[in-house]
Amino acid sequence: MSRDHLRKAGVGSKVEVSQIAMEDFDPRVKSGTVIINPPYAVRMEKEDIMGFYRMMGDQLKKKYEGTTAWIISGNMDALKQIGLKASERIPMYSGAIEARFCRYDLYAGSRRPKGRTKLNEQ
């Protein structure tokens, strides 16, 4: 269905659609945008969903340096498990579910200037 909608929008040849376990996917680009619409826990147990979101954050940190990730989720507690700071949070609804569309800018290392620590910033 996604491919059909992309084709109808005239961008089908510019967007890659894949269904693969995130742990098994090896991105082939060093920049770009990743959009993820993970489960919100309607069909997963609480422990499973929290672990899933932690895994997602780990994979983004390890493999997606240089990209921007956007994640839509209706599970605010699970979003905290990603372990990354969102640079933007857009409130929205996914059907009847209150959700957030969060932007994560993925980069190597830290954005804190060299020589600065949390202690001397206080």
GROMACS .gro file of N, CA and C in nm:
model
  366
    1MET      N    1   0.082  -0.117   0.000
    1MET     CA    2   0.000   0.000   0.000
    1MET      C    3   0.088   0.126   0.000
    2SER      N    4   0.196   0.124   0.080
    2SER     CA    5   0.287   0.240   0.086
    2SER      C    6   0.347   0.268  -0.051
    3ARG      N    7   0.393   0.164  -0.117
    3ARG     CA    8   0.454   0.183  -0.250
    3ARG      C    9   0.354   0.241  -0.349
    4ASP      N   10   0.231   0.196  -0.342
    4ASP     CA   11   0.126   0.246  -0.431
    4ASP      C   12   0.101   0.394  -0.406
    5HIS      N   13   0.093   0.432  -0.278
    5HIS     CA   14   0.071   0.574  -0.245
    5HIS      C   15   0.189   0.660  -0.288
    6LEU      N   16   0.311   0.610  -0.269
    6LEU     CA   17   0.430   0.684  -0.313
    6LEU      C   18   0.430   0.702  -0.464
    7ARG      N   19   0.393   0.595  -0.536
    7ARG     CA   20   0.387   0.602  -0.683
    7ARG      C   21   0.286   0.707  -0.726
    8LYS      N   22   0.167   0.704  -0.664
    8LYS     CA   23   0.062   0.801  -0.698
    8LYS      C   24   0.104   0.943  -0.666
    9ALA      N   25   0.188   0.960  -0.563
    9ALA     CA   26   0.238   1.094  -0.527
    9ALA      C   27   0.353   1.138  -0.617
   10GLY      N   28   0.400   1.050  -0.703
   10GLY     CA   29   0.507   1.085  -0.796
   10GLY      C   30   0.646   1.075  -0.739
   11VAL      N   31   0.661   1.011  -0.623
   11VAL     CA   32   0.793   1.000  -0.561
   11VAL      C   33   0.836   0.854  -0.540
   12GLY      N   34   0.766   0.763  -0.601
   12GLY     CA   35   0.794   0.620  -0.582
   12GLY      C   36   0.937   0.580  -0.613
   13SER      N   37   1.000   0.644  -0.709
   13SER     CA   38   1.138   0.608  -0.745
   13SER      C   39   1.241   0.674  -0.653
   14LYS      N   40   1.197   0.766  -0.567
   14LYS     CA   41   1.289   0.839  -0.480
   14LYS      C   42   1.286   0.792  -0.336
   15VAL      N   43   1.194   0.701  -0.303
   15VAL     CA   44   1.176   0.655  -0.165
   15VAL      C   45   1.189   0.503  -0.162
   16GLU      N   46   1.267   0.456  -0.067
   16GLU     CA   47   1.283   0.312  -0.049
   16GLU      C   48   1.195   0.267   0.066
   17VAL      N   49   1.113   0.166   0.042
   17VAL     CA   50   1.025   0.111   0.144
   17VAL      C   51   1.074  -0.030   0.174
   18SER      N   52   1.099  -0.059   0.302
   18SER     CA   53   1.148  -0.191   0.341
   18SER      C   54   1.075  -0.239   0.464
   19GLN      N   55   1.059  -0.369   0.473
   19GLN     CA   56   1.007  -0.431   0.595
   19GLN      C   57   1.109  -0.537   0.636
   20ILE      N   58   1.186  -0.503   0.739
   20ILE     CA   59   1.294  -0.590   0.785
   20ILE      C   60   1.318  -0.559   0.933
   21ALA      N   61   1.363  -0.658   1.007
   21ALA     CA   62   1.395  -0.634   1.148
   21ALA      C   63   1.504  -0.527   1.156
   22MET      N   64   1.485  -0.430   1.243
   22MET     CA   65   1.578  -0.319   1.251
   22MET      C   66   1.719  -0.365   1.284
   23GLU      N   67   1.732  -0.468   1.367
   23GLU     CA   68   1.864  -0.519   1.403
   23GLU      C   69   1.938  -0.577   1.283
   24ASP      N   70   1.862  -0.623   1.183
   24ASP     CA   71   1.920  -0.687   1.065
   24ASP      C   72   1.946  -0.590   0.951
   25PHE      N   73   1.894  -0.469   0.961
   25PHE     CA   74   1.907  -0.373   0.852
   25PHE      C   75   2.038  -0.298   0.862
   26ASP      N   76   2.108  -0.287   0.750
   26ASP     CA   77   2.232  -0.210   0.744
   26ASP      C   78   2.210  -0.095   0.646
   27PRO      N   79   2.191   0.027   0.698
   27PRO     CA   80   2.166   0.140   0.608
   27PRO      C   81   2.284   0.163   0.515
   28ARG      N   82   2.254   0.194   0.391
   28ARG     CA   83   2.360   0.212   0.291
   28ARG      C   84   2.395   0.358   0.267
   29VAL      N   85   2.336   0.447   0.343
   29VAL     CA   86   2.362   0.589   0.323
   29VAL      C   87   2.424   0.650   0.448
   30LYS      N   88   2.493   0.759   0.431
   30LYS     CA   89   2.556   0.830   0.543
   30LYS      C   90   2.479   0.956   0.581
   31SER      N   91   2.371   0.983   0.510
   31SER     CA   92   2.285   1.095   0.544
   31SER      C   93   2.146   1.064   0.491
   32GLY      N   94   2.049   1.134   0.542
   32GLY     CA   95   1.912   1.114   0.497
   32GLY      C   96   1.815   1.120   0.613
   33THR      N   97   1.695   1.076   0.588
   33THR     CA   98   1.588   1.078   0.687
   33THR      C   99   1.529   0.939   0.700
   34VAL      N  100   1.513   0.895   0.823
   34VAL     CA  101   1.452   0.767   0.855
   34VAL      C  102   1.322   0.797   0.928
   35ILE      N  103   1.211   0.740   0.882
   35ILE     CA  104   1.083   0.759   0.948
   35ILE      C  105   1.037   0.624   1.001
   36ILE      N  106   1.007   0.620   1.132
   36ILE     CA  107   0.972   0.495   1.197
   36ILE      C  108   0.837   0.511   1.266
   37ASN      N  109   0.749   0.416   1.242
   37ASN     CA  110   0.619   0.412   1.307
   37ASN      C  111   0.610   0.279   1.382
   38PRO      N  112   0.674   0.271   1.501
   38PRO     CA  113   0.678   0.144   1.575
   38PRO      C  114   0.545   0.116   1.644
   39PRO      N  115   0.528  -0.006   1.694
   39PRO     CA  116   0.407  -0.038   1.771
   39PRO      C  117   0.399   0.050   1.895
   40TYR      N  118   0.278   0.074   1.942
   40TYR     CA  119   0.257   0.157   2.060
   40TYR      C  120   0.231   0.074   2.185
   41ALA      N  121   0.224  -0.056   2.176
   41ALA     CA  122   0.201  -0.150   2.286
   41ALA      C  123   0.060  -0.206   2.286
   42VAL      N  124  -0.017  -0.178   2.185
   42VAL     CA  125  -0.151  -0.234   2.178
   42VAL      C  126  -0.143  -0.386   2.162
   43ARG      N  127  -0.043  -0.434   2.087
   43ARG     CA  128  -0.028  -0.577   2.064
   43ARG      C  129   0.096  -0.636   2.128
   44MET      N  130   0.164  -0.562   2.213
   44MET     CA  131   0.285  -0.611   2.279
   44MET      C  132   0.273  -0.588   2.430
   45GLU      N  133   0.335  -0.678   2.507
   45GLU     CA  134   0.340  -0.661   2.652
   45GLU      C  135   0.427  -0.541   2.688
   46LYS      N  136   0.403  -0.482   2.806
   46LYS     CA  137   0.477  -0.362   2.848
   46LYS      C  138   0.628  -0.385   2.847
   47GLU      N  139   0.676  -0.498   2.899
   47GLU     CA  140   0.821  -0.525   2.903
   47GLU      C  141   0.878  -0.536   2.762
   48ASP      N  142   0.802  -0.601   2.673
   48ASP     CA  143   0.847  -0.617   2.535
   48ASP      C  144   0.858  -0.484   2.464
   49ILE      N  145   0.759  -0.397   2.484
   49ILE     CA  146   0.759  -0.269   2.414
   49ILE      C  147   0.872  -0.180   2.463
   50MET      N  148   0.900  -0.183   2.594
   50MET     CA  149   1.009  -0.101   2.648
   50MET      C  150   1.143  -0.150   2.593
   51GLY      N  151   1.163  -0.280   2.589
   51GLY     CA  152   1.285  -0.337   2.531
   51GLY      C  153   1.297  -0.306   2.383
   52PHE      N  154   1.184  -0.310   2.312
   52PHE     CA  155   1.184  -0.280   2.169
   52PHE      C  156   1.230  -0.137   2.144
   53TYR      N  157   1.179  -0.042   2.221
   53TYR     CA  158   1.217   0.098   2.203
   53TYR      C  159   1.364   0.119   2.242
   54ARG      N  160   1.413   0.049   2.346
   54ARG     CA  161   1.556   0.058   2.381
   54ARG      C  162   1.642   0.008   2.264
   55MET      N  163   1.601  -0.107   2.205
   55MET     CA  164   1.674  -0.161   2.090
   55MET      C  165   1.673  -0.062   1.974
   56MET      N  166   1.558   0.002   1.950
   56MET     CA  167   1.550   0.100   1.842
   56MET      C  168   1.650   0.213   1.864
   57GLY      N  169   1.655   0.266   1.986
   57GLY     CA  170   1.750   0.373   2.018
   57GLY      C  171   1.893   0.327   1.999
   58ASP      N  172   1.925   0.204   2.044
   58ASP     CA  173   2.060   0.150   2.028
   58ASP      C  174   2.097   0.139   1.880
   59GLN      N  175   2.006   0.090   1.799
   59GLN     CA  176   2.033   0.074   1.656
   59GLN      C  177   2.053   0.210   1.589
   60LEU      N  178   1.970   0.307   1.627
   60LEU     CA  179   1.985   0.442   1.570
   60LEU      C  180   2.122   0.499   1.604
   61LYS      N  181   2.166   0.483   1.729
   61LYS     CA  182   2.297   0.536   1.772
   61LYS      C  183   2.412   0.467   1.698
   62LYS      N  184   2.402   0.336   1.679
   62LYS     CA  185   2.511   0.258   1.620
   62LYS      C  186   2.520   0.270   1.468
   63LYS      N  187   2.406   0.272   1.400
   63LYS     CA  188   2.407   0.255   1.254
   63LYS      C  189   2.361   0.376   1.173
   64TYR      N  190   2.305   0.475   1.236
   64TYR     CA  191   2.240   0.581   1.158
   64TYR      C  192   2.304   0.718   1.176
   65GLU      N  193   2.431   0.721   1.211
   65GLU     CA  194   2.506   0.845   1.226
   65GLU      C  195   2.493   0.929   1.099
   66GLY      N  196   2.464   1.056   1.116
   66GLY     CA  197   2.452   1.146   1.001
   66GLY      C  198   2.311   1.158   0.947
   67THR      N  199   2.218   1.082   1.002
   67THR     CA  200   2.081   1.090   0.954
   67THR      C  201   1.992   1.161   1.055
   68THR      N  202   1.873   1.190   1.013
   68THR     CA  203   1.769   1.242   1.101
   68THR      C  204   1.662   1.135   1.109
   69ALA      N  205   1.625   1.097   1.231
   69ALA     CA  206   1.520   0.998   1.251
   69ALA      C  207   1.395   1.067   1.304
   70TRP      N  208   1.283   1.034   1.246
   70TRP     CA  209   1.153   1.080   1.295
   70TRP      C  210   1.077   0.957   1.341
   71ILE      N  211   1.027   0.961   1.464
   71ILE     CA  212   0.953   0.848   1.519
   71ILE      C  213   0.816   0.898   1.564
   72ILE      N  214   0.711   0.830   1.517
   72ILE     CA  215   0.577   0.862   1.563
   72ILE      C  216   0.536   0.753   1.662
   73SER      N  217   0.488   0.795   1.778
   73SER     CA  218   0.444   0.697   1.877
   73SER      C  219   0.335   0.755   1.966
   74GLY      N  220   0.245   0.669   2.004
   74GLY     CA  221   0.141   0.703   2.098
   74GLY      C  222   0.173   0.652   2.237
   75ASN      N  223   0.296   0.604   2.256
   75ASN     CA  224   0.337   0.552   2.387
   75ASN      C  225   0.449   0.642   2.441
   76MET      N  226   0.410   0.739   2.522
   76MET     CA  227   0.507   0.838   2.571
   76MET      C  228   0.612   0.775   2.662
   77ASP      N  229   0.574   0.676   2.744
   77ASP     CA  230   0.671   0.608   2.830
   77ASP      C  231   0.773   0.532   2.747
   78ALA      N  232   0.729   0.466   2.641
   78ALA     CA  233   0.821   0.390   2.556
   78ALA      C  234   0.917   0.484   2.483
   79LEU      N  235   0.870   0.602   2.441
   79LEU     CA  236   0.958   0.697   2.373
   79LEU      C  237   1.077   0.735   2.460
   80LYS      N  238   1.058   0.739   2.592
   80LYS     CA  239   1.168   0.772   2.684
   80LYS      C  240   1.277   0.665   2.682
   81GLN      N  241   1.242   0.543   2.643
   81GLN     CA  242   1.338   0.433   2.641
   81GLN      C  243   1.437   0.442   2.525
   82ILE      N  244   1.411   0.527   2.428
   82ILE     CA  245   1.499   0.540   2.312
   82ILE      C  246   1.637   0.588   2.354
   83GLY      N  247   1.645   0.669   2.458
   83GLY     CA  248   1.774   0.712   2.510
   83GLY      C  249   1.839   0.822   2.429
   84LEU      N  250   1.764   0.890   2.348
   84LEU     CA  251   1.812   1.004   2.269
   84LEU      C  252   1.724   1.124   2.301
   85LYS      N  253   1.781   1.242   2.288
   85LYS     CA  254   1.703   1.363   2.312
   85LYS      C  255   1.640   1.409   2.181
   86ALA      N  256   1.509   1.423   2.183
   86ALA     CA  257   1.438   1.471   2.064
   86ALA      C  258   1.463   1.620   2.046
   87SER      N  259   1.497   1.661   1.925
   87SER     CA  260   1.517   1.803   1.897
   87SER      C  261   1.385   1.871   1.863
   88GLU      N  262   1.284   1.792   1.837
   88GLU     CA  263   1.152   1.847   1.805
   88GLU      C  264   1.047   1.742   1.842
   89ARG      N  265   0.936   1.787   1.899
   89ARG     CA  266   0.823   1.699   1.934
   89ARG      C  267   0.695   1.764   1.884
   90ILE      N  268   0.630   1.697   1.793
   90ILE     CA  269   0.507   1.752   1.736
   90ILE      C  270   0.388   1.672   1.789
   91PRO      N  271   0.300   1.736   1.867
   91PRO     CA  272   0.181   1.664   1.914
   91PRO      C  273   0.086   1.637   1.797
   92MET      N  274   0.027   1.519   1.797
   92MET     CA  275  -0.065   1.482   1.690
   92MET      C  276  -0.151   1.366   1.736
   93TYR      N  277  -0.238   1.320   1.650
   93TYR     CA  278  -0.319   1.202   1.677
   93TYR      C  279  -0.294   1.100   1.568
   94SER      N  280  -0.287   0.975   1.609
   94SER     CA  281  -0.282   0.861   1.516
   94SER      C  282  -0.415   0.791   1.534
   95GLY      N  283  -0.511   0.826   1.450
   95GLY     CA  284  -0.648   0.782   1.473
   95GLY      C  285  -0.696   0.851   1.599
   96ALA      N  286  -0.744   0.773   1.697
   96ALA     CA  287  -0.793   0.830   1.822
   96ALA      C  288  -0.685   0.837   1.929
   97ILE      N  289  -0.563   0.791   1.897
   97ILE     CA  290  -0.454   0.784   1.994
   97ILE      C  291  -0.371   0.912   1.990
   98GLU      N  292  -0.356   0.977   2.107
   98GLU     CA  293  -0.268   1.093   2.116
   98GLU      C  294  -0.125   1.045   2.094
   99ALA      N  295  -0.052   1.112   2.009
   99ALA     CA  296   0.083   1.067   1.973
   99ALA      C  297   0.178   1.185   1.965
  100ARG      N  298   0.306   1.154   1.948
  100ARG     CA  299   0.410   1.253   1.924
  100ARG      C  300   0.489   1.210   1.803
  101PHE      N  301   0.525   1.307   1.720
  101PHE     CA  302   0.614   1.286   1.606
  101PHE      C  303   0.745   1.351   1.648
  102CYS      N  304   0.845   1.271   1.681
  102CYS     CA  305   0.970   1.321   1.741
  102CYS      C  306   1.085   1.313   1.642
  103ARG      N  307   1.165   1.418   1.643
  103ARG     CA  308   1.283   1.426   1.557
  103ARG      C  309   1.408   1.403   1.640
  104TYR      N  310   1.496   1.316   1.589
  104TYR     CA  311   1.624   1.286   1.653
  104TYR      C  312   1.734   1.310   1.550
  105ASP      N  313   1.825   1.403   1.579
  105ASP     CA  314   1.939   1.430   1.491
  105ASP      C  315   2.052   1.339   1.538
  106LEU      N  316   2.095   1.249   1.454
  106LEU     CA  317   2.192   1.146   1.493
  106LEU      C  318   2.331   1.184   1.445
  107TYR      N  319   2.425   1.187   1.537
  107TYR     CA  320   2.561   1.231   1.508
  107TYR      C  321   2.657   1.148   1.592
  108ALA      N  322   2.783   1.150   1.554
  108ALA     CA  323   2.885   1.075   1.628
  108ALA      C  324   2.929   1.156   1.749
  109GLY      N  325   2.958   1.088   1.858
  109GLY     CA  326   3.013   1.154   1.976
  109GLY      C  327   2.912   1.240   2.048
  110SER      N  328   2.959   1.353   2.099
  110SER     CA  329   2.878   1.443   2.179
  110SER      C  330   2.875   1.580   2.115
  111ARG      N  331   2.766   1.652   2.135
  111ARG     CA  332   2.758   1.789   2.085
  111ARG      C  333   2.811   1.889   2.187
  112ARG      N  334   2.847   1.840   2.305
  112ARG     CA  335   2.901   1.927   2.410
  112ARG      C  336   3.039   1.975   2.364
  113PRO      N  337   3.068   2.105   2.371
  113PRO     CA  338   3.201   2.155   2.330
  113PRO      C  339   3.311   2.088   2.412
  114LYS      N  340   3.425   2.063   2.347
  114LYS     CA  341   3.538   1.999   2.416
  114LYS      C  342   3.579   2.081   2.538
  115GLY      N  343   3.612   2.010   2.646
  115GLY     CA  344   3.654   2.075   2.768
  115GLY      C  345   3.538   2.112   2.859
  116ARG      N  346   3.415   2.096   2.811
  116ARG     CA  347   3.297   2.130   2.891
  116ARG      C  348   3.240   2.002   2.949
  117THR      N  349   3.197   2.009   3.073
  117THR     CA  350   3.131   1.896   3.138
  117THR      C  351   3.001   1.948   3.199
  118LYS      N  352   2.917   1.858   3.240
  118LYS     CA  353   2.794   1.899   3.304
  118LYS      C  354   2.822   1.978   3.430
  119LEU      N  355   2.928   1.944   3.502
  119LEU     CA  356   2.960   2.012   3.628
  119LEU      C  357   2.995   2.159   3.606
  120ASN      N  358   3.078   2.188   3.504
  120ASN     CA  359   3.116   2.328   3.486
  120ASN      C  360   3.013   2.408   3.405
  121GLU      N  361   2.906   2.343   3.363
  121GLU     CA  362   2.798   2.415   3.296
  121GLU      C  363   2.695   2.464   3.397
  122GLN      N  364   2.701   2.414   3.522
  122GLN     CA  365   2.601   2.449   3.623
  122GLN      C  366   2.632   2.580   3.689
   0.00000   0.00000   0.00000
